[in-house]
Structures are given as C-alpha cells and as structure tokens.
Coordinates of C-alpha atoms and ligand atoms in Angstrom, one line a residue:
X127 CA -19.7 4.0 4.7
X128 CA -19.6 6.8 2.0
X129 CA -18.8 10.3 2.9
X130 CA -18.9 13.2 0.5
X131 CA -17.4 16.7 0.2
X132 CA -17.9 19.3 -2.5
X133 CA -15.3 21.6 -3.8
X134 CA -15.6 25.3 -3.1
X135 CA -16.7 24.8 0.5
X136 CA -20.2 23.4 0.0
X137 CA -21.9 20.6 1.8
X138 CA -20.1 18.6 4.6
X139 CA -16.9 20.4 4.0
X140 CA -18.4 23.8 4.6
X141 CA -20.0 22.6 7.8
X142 CA -16.6 21.6 9.3
X143 CA -14.9 24.6 7.8
X144 CA -17.5 27.0 9.3
X145 CA -16.9 25.7 12.9
X146 CA -13.2 25.7 12.6
X147 CA -11.5 29.1 13.1
X148 CA -7.8 29.1 13.8
X149 CA -5.6 31.8 15.0
X150 CA -2.0 31.3 14.3
X151 CA 0.9 32.8 16.3
X152 CA 4.1 34.1 14.7
X153 CA 6.0 31.4 12.8
X154 CA 9.4 30.6 14.2
X155 CA 12.4 28.7 13.0
X156 CA 13.3 25.6 14.9
X157 CA 17.0 24.8 14.3
X158 CA 18.7 21.6 15.2
X159 CA 19.6 21.4 18.8
X160 CA 23.3 20.8 18.1
X161 CA 25.7 21.8 15.5
X162 CA 25.1 20.0 12.1
X163 CA 27.0 20.2 8.7
X164 CA 26.4 23.6 7.0
X165 CA 27.7 25.3 3.9
X166 CA 27.4 22.3 1.6
X167 CA 24.7 21.0 -0.7
X168 CA 22.9 17.8 0.2
X169 CA 22.4 15.5 -2.8
X170 CA 18.9 14.4 -3.8
X171 CA 18.5 11.4 -6.0
X172 CA 16.7 11.2 -9.3
X173 CA 13.9 9.4 -7.5
X174 CA 13.4 12.5 -5.3
X175 CA 13.2 14.8 -8.3
X176 CA 10.1 13.4 -9.8
X177 CA 7.7 14.2 -7.0
X178 CA 8.6 17.5 -5.6
X179 CA 5.1 18.4 -4.2
X180 CA 4.0 19.4 -0.8
X181 CA 2.1 16.7 1.1
X182 CA -0.1 18.1 3.9
X183 CA -1.1 15.8 6.7
X184 CA -3.0 16.2 10.1
X185 CA -2.7 14.2 13.2
X186 CA -5.3 14.8 16.0
X187 CA -4.8 14.1 19.8
X188 CA -7.6 14.0 22.3
X189 CA -7.0 15.6 25.7
X190 CA -5.6 13.2 28.2
X191 CA -6.9 12.8 31.8
X192 CA -3.3 12.6 33.2
X193 CA -0.2 14.2 31.8
X194 CA 0.3 17.4 29.9
X195 CA -2.3 19.5 28.3
X196 CA -2.3 21.0 24.8
X197 CA -0.3 24.0 26.0
X198 CA 2.5 21.6 26.9
X199 CA 2.3 20.0 23.5
X200 CA 3.6 23.1 21.8
X201 CA 6.7 23.1 24.0
X202 CA 7.2 19.4 23.9
X203 CA 6.9 19.1 20.1
X204 CA 9.0 22.2 19.5
X205 CA 11.9 20.9 21.6
X206 CA 11.7 17.4 20.3
X207 CA 11.7 18.8 16.7
X208 CA 15.0 20.6 17.6
X209 CA 16.5 17.3 18.8
X210 CA 15.3 15.1 15.9
X211 CA 16.6 17.6 13.4
X212 CA 20.1 16.9 14.6
X213 CA 19.6 13.5 13.0
X214 CA 17.5 14.8 10.1
X215 CA 19.4 17.9 9.6
X216 CA 18.7 18.4 5.7
X217 CA 15.1 19.3 6.8
X218 CA 16.6 22.4 8.5
X219 CA 18.0 23.5 5.1
X220 CA 16.5 25.1 2.1
X221 CA 15.8 23.7 -1.4
X222 CA 18.0 25.0 -4.2
X223 CA 19.0 24.0 -7.8
X224 CA 22.4 22.3 -8.2
X225 CA 25.0 22.8 -10.9
X226 CA 23.5 19.7 -12.7
X227 CA 20.2 21.6 -12.7
X228 CA 18.6 19.3 -10.1
X229 CA 16.8 19.9 -6.8
X230 CA 19.3 19.8 -3.9
X231 CA 19.3 21.1 -0.3
X232 CA 21.4 24.0 0.8
X233 CA 22.5 22.9 4.2
X234 CA 21.8 26.3 5.9
X235 CA 20.9 24.8 9.2
X236 CA 18.2 27.6 9.6
X237 CA 15.5 25.4 10.7
X238 CA 12.1 24.0 10.2
X239 CA 9.2 26.5 10.3
X240 CA 7.0 25.9 13.4
X241 CA 3.8 27.6 14.4
X242 CA 1.6 27.5 17.5
X243 CA -2.1 28.2 16.9
X244 CA -5.4 28.2 18.7
X245 CA -8.7 26.9 17.5
X246 CA -12.0 28.4 18.6
X247 CA -13.7 25.1 18.8
X248 CA -13.3 21.5 20.2
X249 CA -11.4 18.8 18.3
X250 CA -14.7 17.0 17.8
X251 CA -15.8 19.8 15.5
X252 CA -13.0 19.1 13.1
X253 CA -15.1 16.4 11.5
X254 CA -14.2 13.4 9.6
X255 CA -10.5 13.0 8.4
X256 CA -11.5 10.0 6.1
X257 CA -12.2 12.6 3.3
X258 CA -10.1 15.5 2.1
X259 CA -11.3 18.8 3.2
X260 CA -8.8 21.5 2.2
X261 CA -10.9 24.5 3.4
X262 CA -11.3 23.2 7.0
X263 CA -8.1 21.0 7.4
X264 CA -5.9 23.5 5.6
X265 CA -6.3 25.8 8.6
X266 CA -4.4 23.3 10.6
X267 CA -1.4 23.3 8.3
X268 CA 1.0 26.2 7.7
X269 CA 1.8 27.3 4.3
X270 CA 4.3 30.0 3.8
X271 CA 2.3 33.0 2.5
X272 CA 3.2 34.3 -1.0
X273 CA 5.6 31.5 -1.8
X274 CA 5.6 31.3 -5.6
X275 CA 7.4 27.9 -6.0
X276 CA 8.8 25.2 -3.9
X277 CA 12.2 26.9 -3.8
X278 CA 10.6 29.6 -1.7
X279 CA 9.0 27.0 0.7
X280 CA 11.0 25.3 3.5
X281 CA 11.2 21.4 3.2
X282 CA 8.9 21.2 6.2
X283 CA 6.5 23.3 8.3
X284 CA 4.8 22.1 11.5
X285 CA 1.7 23.7 13.1
X286 CA 0.4 22.7 16.6
X287 CA -3.1 23.8 17.1
X288 CA -4.6 23.8 20.6
X289 CA -8.3 23.1 20.8
X290 CA -10.7 24.3 23.5
X291 CA -11.3 20.8 24.8
X292 CA -7.6 20.4 25.6
X293 CA -6.7 18.3 22.6
X294 CA -4.4 19.4 19.9
X295 CA -3.6 18.7 16.3
X296 CA -0.2 18.5 14.4
X297 CA -0.4 19.7 10.9
X298 CA 2.6 18.9 8.6
X299 CA 3.5 20.3 5.2
X300 CA 6.5 18.3 3.9
X301 CA 8.0 18.2 0.5
X302 CA 7.9 14.8 -1.1
X303 CA 11.4 15.4 -2.5
X304 CA 12.6 14.9 1.1
X305 CA 11.1 11.5 1.7
X306 CA 8.4 9.1 0.5
X307 CA 5.5 7.8 2.7
X308 CA 7.8 5.3 4.6
X309 CA 10.5 7.9 5.2
X310 CA 8.0 10.4 6.3
X311 CA 6.5 7.9 8.7
X312 CA 9.9 7.0 10.1
X313 CA 10.7 10.7 10.6
X314 CA 7.3 11.5 12.4
X315 CA 7.8 8.4 14.6
X316 CA 11.4 9.4 15.4
X317 CA 10.2 12.8 16.4
X318 CA 7.4 11.3 18.4
X319 CA 9.7 9.0 20.3
X320 CA 12.1 11.9 20.9
X321 CA 9.2 13.8 22.5
X322 CA 8.5 10.7 24.7
X323 CA 12.1 11.0 26.0
X324 CA 13.9 8.4 24.1
X325 CA 17.6 9.2 24.1
X326 CA 18.3 7.3 20.7
X327 CA 16.2 6.7 17.7
X328 CA 14.9 3.2 17.0
X329 CA 15.5 3.7 13.2
X330 CA 18.2 6.4 12.7
X331 CA 18.0 7.9 9.2
X332 CA 20.5 6.8 6.5
X333 CA 21.3 10.2 4.9
X334 CA 23.5 9.3 1.9
X335 CA 21.4 9.3 -1.2
X336 CA 24.2 8.9 -3.6
X337 CA 23.6 5.1 -3.4
X338 CA 20.9 5.9 -6.0
X339 CA 23.1 7.8 -8.4
X340 CA 22.4 7.3 -12.1
X341 CA 24.7 5.0 -14.2
X342 CA 27.2 6.6 -16.4
X343 CA 26.3 6.5 -19.2
X344 CA 22.5 6.2 -18.5
X345 CA 21.0 2.8 -19.6
X346 CA 17.2 2.9 -20.4
X347 CA 16.1 -0.7 -20.6
X348 CA 12.3 -0.4 -20.3
X349 CA 9.6 1.6 -22.1
X350 CA 8.7 3.7 -19.1
X351 CA 5.1 4.6 -20.1
X352 CA 4.8 6.5 -17.0
X353 CA 6.3 9.5 -19.0
X354 CA 4.0 8.9 -21.9
X355 CA 1.5 11.7 -22.7
X356 CA -1.7 9.9 -23.7
X357 CA -4.2 12.0 -25.8
X358 CA -7.5 12.6 -24.2
X359 CA -9.6 11.3 -27.2
X360 CA -12.7 10.9 -25.0
X361 CA -12.6 14.7 -24.1
X362 CA -12.8 14.2 -20.3
X363 CA -11.4 17.6 -20.1
X364 CA -14.9 18.9 -21.1
X365 CA -16.5 16.8 -18.4
X366 CA -14.1 18.1 -15.7
X367 CA -14.6 21.6 -17.0
X368 CA -18.4 21.6 -16.9
X369 CA -19.1 19.6 -13.7
X370 CA -18.5 20.1 -10.0
X371 CA -15.7 17.9 -8.7
X372 CA -17.1 15.6 -5.9
X373 CA -14.9 13.8 -3.4
X374 CA -16.1 10.6 -1.9
X375 CA -14.6 7.8 0.2
X376 CA -15.6 4.1 -0.1
X377 CA -14.9 1.8 2.7
X378 CA -14.0 -1.8 2.0
X379 CA -14.1 -3.9 5.1
X380 CA -12.4 -7.3 5.1
X381 CA -15.5 -9.1 3.9
X382 CA -15.9 -6.7 1.0
X383 CA -12.2 -6.9 0.3
X384 CA -12.6 -10.8 0.0
X385 CA -15.5 -10.3 -2.4
X386 CA -13.2 -7.9 -4.5
X387 CA -10.5 -10.6 -4.6
X388 CA -13.0 -13.3 -5.5
X389 CA -14.3 -11.2 -8.4
X390 CA -10.7 -10.6 -9.6
X391 CA -10.1 -14.4 -9.5
X392 CA -13.3 -15.5 -11.1
X393 CA -12.5 -16.3 -14.7
X394 CA -8.8 -16.0 -14.1
X395 CA -6.8 -18.2 -16.5
X396 CA -9.6 -18.3 -19.0
X397 CA -7.9 -15.8 -21.3
X398 CA -4.8 -13.8 -21.5
X399 CA -5.4 -12.1 -18.1
X400 CA -1.8 -12.5 -16.8
X401 CA -3.1 -13.4 -13.3
X402 CA -0.9 -16.2 -11.9
X403 CA -3.8 -18.0 -10.0
X404 CA -3.7 -15.7 -7.0
X405 CA -3.7 -11.9 -6.4
X406 CA -3.2 -9.7 -3.4
X407 CA -5.8 -7.3 -2.0
X408 CA -3.9 -4.4 -3.6
X409 CA -4.0 -6.0 -7.1
X410 CA -7.7 -6.9 -6.9
X411 CA -8.7 -3.5 -5.5
X412 CA -6.6 -1.5 -8.0
X413 CA -8.0 -3.5 -10.8
X414 CA -11.5 -2.9 -9.6
X415 CA -11.1 0.9 -9.2
X416 CA -9.3 1.3 -12.5
X417 CA -12.1 -0.5 -14.3
X418 CA -14.9 1.3 -12.5
X419 CA -13.4 4.8 -13.0
X420 CA -12.9 4.0 -16.7
X421 CA -16.6 3.1 -17.0
X422 CA -17.8 6.0 -14.8
X423 CA -15.9 8.5 -16.9
X424 CA -17.5 7.1 -20.0
X425 CA -14.1 6.7 -21.9
X426 CA -14.3 5.8 -25.5
X427 CA -13.4 2.1 -26.3
X428 CA -10.3 3.2 -28.1
X429 CA -9.1 5.5 -25.3
X430 CA -5.8 4.4 -23.9
X431 CA -5.7 4.6 -20.2
X432 CA -2.7 4.5 -17.9
X433 CA -2.5 3.3 -14.4
X434 CA 0.4 4.5 -12.3
X435 CA 1.3 3.5 -8.7
X436 CA 4.3 3.7 -6.4
X437 CA 6.1 0.6 -5.4
X438 CA 8.5 0.6 -2.5
X439 CA 11.8 -0.4 -4.0
X440 CA 13.8 -0.6 -0.7
X441 CA 14.0 -4.3 -0.7
X442 CA 13.8 -4.7 -4.4
X443 CA 17.1 -2.9 -5.0
X444 CA 20.2 -5.1 -5.2
X445 CA 21.7 -4.6 -2.7
X446 CA 18.6 -3.4 -0.8
X447 CA 18.6 0.1 0.5
X448 CA 20.1 0.5 4.0
X449 CA 17.6 0.4 6.9
X450 CA 16.3 3.9 7.6
X451 CA 17.0 5.2 4.1
X452 CA 15.8 8.8 4.4
X453 CA 14.8 9.6 0.8
X454 CA 12.4 8.3 -1.8
X455 CA 12.9 4.6 -2.3
X456 CA 9.7 4.4 -4.3
X457 CA 9.4 4.0 -8.1
X458 CA 6.4 4.5 -10.2
X459 CA 5.3 1.5 -12.2
X460 CA 2.5 1.4 -14.9
X461 CA 0.0 -0.6 -16.8
X462 CA -1.6 0.7 -20.1
X463 CA -4.8 -0.7 -21.7
X464 CA -7.6 0.7 -23.9
X465 CA -10.9 1.3 -22.1
X466 CA -12.5 -1.3 -24.4
X467 CA -10.0 -3.9 -23.4
X468 CA -10.5 -3.2 -19.7
X469 CA -14.2 -3.2 -19.9
X470 CA -14.9 -6.1 -22.3
X471 CA -12.7 -8.5 -20.3
X472 CA -13.4 -10.0 -16.9
X473 CA -12.1 -8.2 -13.9
X474 CA -9.1 -10.6 -13.8
X475 CA -7.7 -8.9 -16.8
X476 CA -7.4 -5.5 -14.9
X477 CA -6.0 -7.2 -11.8
X478 CA -3.6 -9.2 -14.0
X479 CA -2.3 -6.0 -15.5
X480 CA -1.7 -4.6 -12.0
X481 CA 0.1 -7.7 -10.9
X482 CA 2.4 -7.6 -14.0
X483 CA 3.1 -3.9 -13.3
X484 CA 4.1 -4.9 -9.7
X485 CA 6.4 -7.7 -10.9
X486 CA 8.0 -5.4 -13.5
X487 CA 9.7 -3.5 -10.7
X488 CA 13.1 -5.2 -10.4
X489 CA 16.5 -3.7 -9.7
X490 CA 17.0 -3.1 -13.4
X491 CA 13.7 -1.4 -13.8
X492 CA 14.4 1.0 -11.0
X493 CA 17.9 1.8 -12.2
X494 CA 16.5 2.2 -15.7
X495 CA 13.9 4.8 -14.2
X496 CA 16.8 6.6 -12.4
X497 CA 18.7 6.7 -15.7
X498 CA 15.7 7.9 -17.6
X499 CA 15.5 11.0 -15.6
X500 CA 19.2 11.6 -16.0
X501 CA 19.0 11.3 -19.7
X502 CA 15.7 13.2 -20.3
X503 CA 14.7 15.2 -17.2
X504 CA 11.2 14.1 -18.0
X505 CA 8.5 14.0 -15.3
X506 CA 5.7 11.4 -15.2
X507 CA 2.6 12.5 -17.2
X508 CA -0.8 12.3 -15.7
X509 CA -2.7 12.7 -19.1
X510 CA -5.4 10.0 -19.4
X511 CA -4.1 8.5 -16.2
X512 CA -5.1 7.1 -12.8
X513 CA -2.5 7.3 -10.1
X514 CA -3.2 5.1 -7.1
X515 CA -1.3 6.0 -4.0
X516 CA -1.4 3.5 -1.2
X517 CA -0.9 4.6 2.4
X518 CA -2.7 1.7 3.8
X519 CA 0.4 0.1 5.4
X520 CA 2.1 3.4 6.6
X521 CA 1.9 3.5 10.3
X522 CA 1.0 7.2 10.9
X523 CA -1.5 6.1 13.5
X524 CA 1.5 5.1 15.7
X525 CA 2.8 8.7 16.1
X526 CA 2.6 9.0 19.8
X527 CA 4.2 12.2 21.1
X528 CA 3.3 11.3 24.8
X529 CA -0.5 11.9 24.3
X530 CA -1.3 8.5 22.9
X531 CA -1.9 7.4 19.4
X532 CA -3.7 10.0 17.2
X533 CA -7.5 9.8 17.3
X534 CA -7.5 10.6 13.7
X535 CA -4.8 11.1 11.1
X536 CA -4.9 11.8 7.4
X537 CA -4.2 13.9 4.3
X538 CA -5.6 17.4 3.9
X539 CA -6.3 17.0 0.3
X540 CA -5.8 14.8 -2.8
X541 CA -3.0 16.4 -4.8
X542 CA -4.4 16.0 -8.3
X543 CA -7.9 15.0 -9.8
X544 CA -6.2 11.9 -11.2
X545 CA -5.1 10.6 -7.8
X546 CA -7.0 7.8 -5.7
X547 CA -5.7 7.2 -2.3
X548 CA -6.0 3.9 -0.3
X549 CA -6.0 4.6 3.4
X550 CA -6.1 2.0 6.3
X551 CA -9.3 2.2 8.3
X552 CA -11.5 0.6 11.0
X553 CA -10.8 -2.1 13.5
X554 CA -7.1 -3.2 13.6
X555 CA -6.9 -1.1 10.4
X556 CA -7.9 -4.0 8.3
X557 CA -10.4 -2.1 6.1
X558 CA -9.3 0.2 3.2
X559 CA -10.9 3.6 2.5
X560 CA -10.7 4.4 -1.2
X561 CA -10.6 8.2 -1.6
X562 CA -11.3 9.9 -4.8
X563 CA -12.7 12.8 -6.8
X564 CA -14.7 12.7 -9.9
X565 CA -17.1 15.0 -11.9
X566 CA -20.6 14.8 -10.3
X567 CA -22.1 12.5 -13.0
X568 CA -19.1 10.2 -13.1
X569 CA -19.1 10.1 -9.3
X570 CA -22.7 8.8 -9.4
X571 CA -21.9 6.2 -11.9
X572 CA -18.9 5.1 -9.8
X573 CA -21.0 5.0 -6.7
X574 CA -23.5 2.6 -8.5
X575 CA -20.6 0.3 -9.5
X576 CA -19.3 0.2 -5.9
X577 CA -22.8 -0.5 -4.5
X578 CA -22.8 -3.7 -6.6
X579 CA -19.9 -5.2 -4.6
Ligands
LIG677 C1 6.3 13.9 2.0 O1 5.5 13.7 3.2 C2 4.6 12.7 3.2 C3 4.4 11.7 2.3 C4 3.4 10.8 2.4 C5 3.2 9.7 1.5 C6 3.9 9.5 0.4 C7 3.5 8.4 -0.6 O2 2.4 8.1 -0.9 S1 4.8 7.5 -1.2 C8 4.0 6.0 -1.7 C9 3.5 5.2 -0.5 N1 3.2 3.8 -0.9 C10 4.1 2.9 -1.0 O3 5.3 3.0 -0.7 C11 3.6 1.5 -1.5 C12 4.1 0.5 -0.7 N2 3.6 -0.8 -1.1 C13 4.2 -1.6 -2.0 O4 5.2 -1.3 -2.6 C14 3.5 -2.9 -2.3 O5 4.4 -3.9 -2.5 C15 2.6 -2.8 -3.6 C16 3.5 -2.5 -4.8 C17 1.6 -1.7 -3.5 C18 2.0 -4.1 -3.9 O6 1.3 -4.5 -2.8 P1 0.8 -5.9 -2.6 O7 0.1 -6.4 -3.9 O8 -0.1 -5.9 -1.4 O9 2.0 -6.9 -2.4 P2 2.8 -7.0 -1.1 O10 3.1 -5.7 -0.5 O11 4.0 -7.8 -1.5 O12 1.9 -7.9 -0.1 C19 1.6 -9.2 -0.4 C20 1.1 -9.9 0.9 O13 2.0 -9.7 1.9 C21 1.3 -9.4 3.1 N3 1.9 -8.1 3.7 C22 2.8 -7.4 3.1 N4 3.1 -6.4 3.8 C23 2.3 -6.3 4.8 C24 2.1 -5.5 6.0 N5 2.9 -4.4 6.2 N6 1.2 -5.8 6.9 C25 0.4 -6.9 6.7 N7 0.5 -7.8 5.6 C26 1.5 -7.5 4.7 C27 -0.1 -9.4 2.8 O14 -0.6 -10.6 3.2 C28 -0.2 -9.2 1.4 O15 -1.3 -10.0 0.7 P3 -2.8 -9.5 0.9 O16 -3.5 -10.5 0.0 O17 -3.2 -9.6 2.3 O18 -2.8 -8.2 0.3 C29 2.6 10.8 3.5 C30 2.8 11.7 4.5 C31 3.8 12.7 4.4 O19 4.0 13.7 5.3

C-alpha cells in the first residue's frame, strides 16, 4: 500500500484536515497527586542533550459498547496522569539551563499541561495515521502558543479530544530530552495501567541519570562521524528548494521483507561488503532505503552520504542500564559512503555498512559519544544525511487506558526532511511501514525502485 500527502494542505492531507475541526478547552496544569521533590535541578545526561525536540504522537480509541464514554476519558486520563506523575515527577517540572550550560529540569512540581477538546466529526474522519499529516493531526495535540524555544515549553502536554461517535484521541507532545522511544512507551503504558486501576507500576521508572555521567577527563576513542558536516556537492538544496515535498509510506509485509533480505544477501561475501553471512530485517531494509534514496536524489558519485540511526544502548552498557531507565538510553551510530560506492556495489554492501554500524555500538563507543558532547557540546549534523528512526518494536499499540488498545497510533509528522521512520504495521504488527518525505521528482524515482521489490 502506498499513501501520499502533500505539504501545505493539498491532496489527502487537506481532505482529512477539512473534516477535522477541534475546539479546545482551557489548558490546565496537572500536578503530581502527592508531594514530590521540589526546589532542585534534575540532571539530564549528555545523551538527553543531543535530541531536545518535541515529538508529537496521537492515539485513537474507538467508542466501547460497555464502560465509560469519551466524557469519562477526560476525567480518567487526567486523574491517572496526576497519579503517574508521582513516579515520573520530573515531567511536572520545567526545562532550564544548568550551571554547566546543559539542559536540566527545574523541579517546580507545577505539572503537565492537560487540555480537553471536542472534535466536530467522528473518529473515522481522522483518516489514516500511517502517514504524517501535521495539518489535521496537529489539531489533536496541544502546543503552547507563542513559545519561542523549548525552555518555554513544558516537558509534556496531553490533549484528550472527544469525537462525536463517542471515541476519543490522546495527543501527546513530549520533549525527547526527557526520554527516548522505549522510555516514552514505558511512561505511556504506566499511565495507561494507572488509568485501569493498577495500584503499582509494572515497570517503575529509574530516575537517576547520573549513571551516564561523562568521564573526567573525557575520552574520545571513535571518529564520531555523526557530528561531521558533509558538504552538499550534489546541490540537493536546490532540488528541495524548487520542488514540493511529498510524503509517502511504503508497506513491507513479511514476504516483501524476506525478498529485501534475500536481495541484501545475494552476492554477499563476493567483495568487501562486511556482511557476515546473515543480516537482520533492519539491516537489509535500512541498506535498501539508503541506496534507493541516494539514487532517487540523483547524488553525484563523489557525494559522501551519511546514514545515522539510533541504537538502544540499554543492554549494551556495561553494566546494563537499570530496568525502567527513564532517560535516553539510545546512541546514534553512523555509516558513511560515497553515492558511487553505494550504487555501484551490490545491495549487500549497504546492508554490510549498516551491520558494521550496529556492531560498532559497544560500551566504549557509547561512553565516547557521551564524552564527545562533554568536550565539544556539538550536536549531530544532518547535512548530506539520512536519519532512520525505527519505532517498529515500540509497543505504543498496547496503551490501554481502559478503552482497549488504540485503533490507531502514530506520529503527527516527520521531524526533518532527512528522517525516515520505520513503523510496525498490519497483522500481528509483522509488516513495516517506511515513511519518508522527498522532493516530488525524487519521490517518483524512489517509488519506481520500491515497485521493483
Ligand atoms: C519523546 O517522546 C517520544 C519519543 C518517541 C520515539 C523516539 C525514538 O525514536 S528513540 C529511537 C527508537 N529506536 C530504537 O531505540 C531502536 C531500537 N532498536 C535497536 O537498537 C536495534 O537493535 C537496532 C540497532 C535497530 C538493530 O536492529 P536489528 O538489526 O533488528 O537487531 P536486533 O534488534 O538485535 O534484532 C535481531 C533479531 O532479534 C529478534 N528480535 C529482537 N528484538 C525483537 C523484538 N522486540 N521482537 C521480535 N523479535 C525481536 C529478531 O528476530 C531480529 O531478527 P530479524 O531478522 O527478525 O530482524 C516516540 C514517542 C514519543 O512520545
């Protein structure tokens, strides 16, 4: 299946946006239900500093024949939020800059921002959450008006929107510096089980992020190309400037994923492809899309192109991070190749580079990345880069607040034009939806390459 949306509200996106009108009530502050530590600063690690962007997600719940209706959902979710914030109390604080000039949380205890809203349509009119549609879906998430930077935004806002059919949606805007995908999922699922009446959390958060403090003095033992600014010798800036950005989502069902893996393995071992005789779905699919995007954008053979992706470091740290680690336990890893190298070798080369990038992530690599930030305060560069973010194993679909699992859940938008998102899809969530944006002509070329699989 291919779905398409155009920026600036045209096409499918506009159809959904036109139907969806949302009236918000007054935002309120939901503070922790019990006293929590206040008056101090909460330490955020160097892994939290790198990715201080707001991630907006939406979860949609159909009306249920028995049990509470959407009006109850506002009360249930608001009360459960107050209770879960006792455990996750830094989310009730506000971002600030510490004496070491890093992001930290001022433990003010003032609360998360919560808004109840009403939609003038049925949930079915929201459309398809497998593609980003900021115009329509953005109405289901609350952004603080007039906030000029992340210091003026609360770490999280929640909007519960009641639909005419009796269903509701939960829209979240959460700062990535507070948690990564796994941490966010554990928070949402803790909130959901609290709403269902659980007295204790299955996975209580582990709050102390100082376990990821930098070494003194910092030791940089890797090249860390993630920070390298690669010149755009192919002038893709002109292409992006001239053409409309199209978003499409490409579904890979299990059969198609096996074909992608077989392609990656065909010819493996013949040359210097690094692939150790086997590869995972992620490695094969990432290699495929990196190559296809390189070809579709018409990159010059000498253009160096960088692939970045997050690796969950929780079990790779020595010792592993404690269960329930609240903050970012992910590290960006990278592979760099010229367009000519990627396109003139068999697909096994790209998959092999991805595999090598996964294997590079050891305890020493991650400590080196932490120390790199300590020494340089540099942020990863997206110049001439593809950033793959994989949510395919994040169990957001489990978030049951008492109304069953969400009928749909997903991101509101892709954060940057360089980002490709892998999302779980379909029966037993065994398919992967690849979501991306490209200039119109490049998207057509990318589409052709995907049609060949
Ligand atoms: C702030 O509010 C938010 C934030 C967010 C979202 C934020 C983010 O995006 S943070 C980044 C999220 N992504 C990750 O953390 C990536 C996690 N994945 C990894 O780290 C992977 O190891 C990898 C580096 C991507 C590589 O994956 P892969 O090559 O597949 O290797 P393995 O994972 O080792 O798997 C190999 C093999 O094992 C089997 N397997 C492993 N795990 C599972 C599983 N969970 N289920 C089933 N099977 C598994 C499997 O057989 C694999 O082999 P295949 O051949 O089948 O692939 C969002 C929302 C907010 O509000």
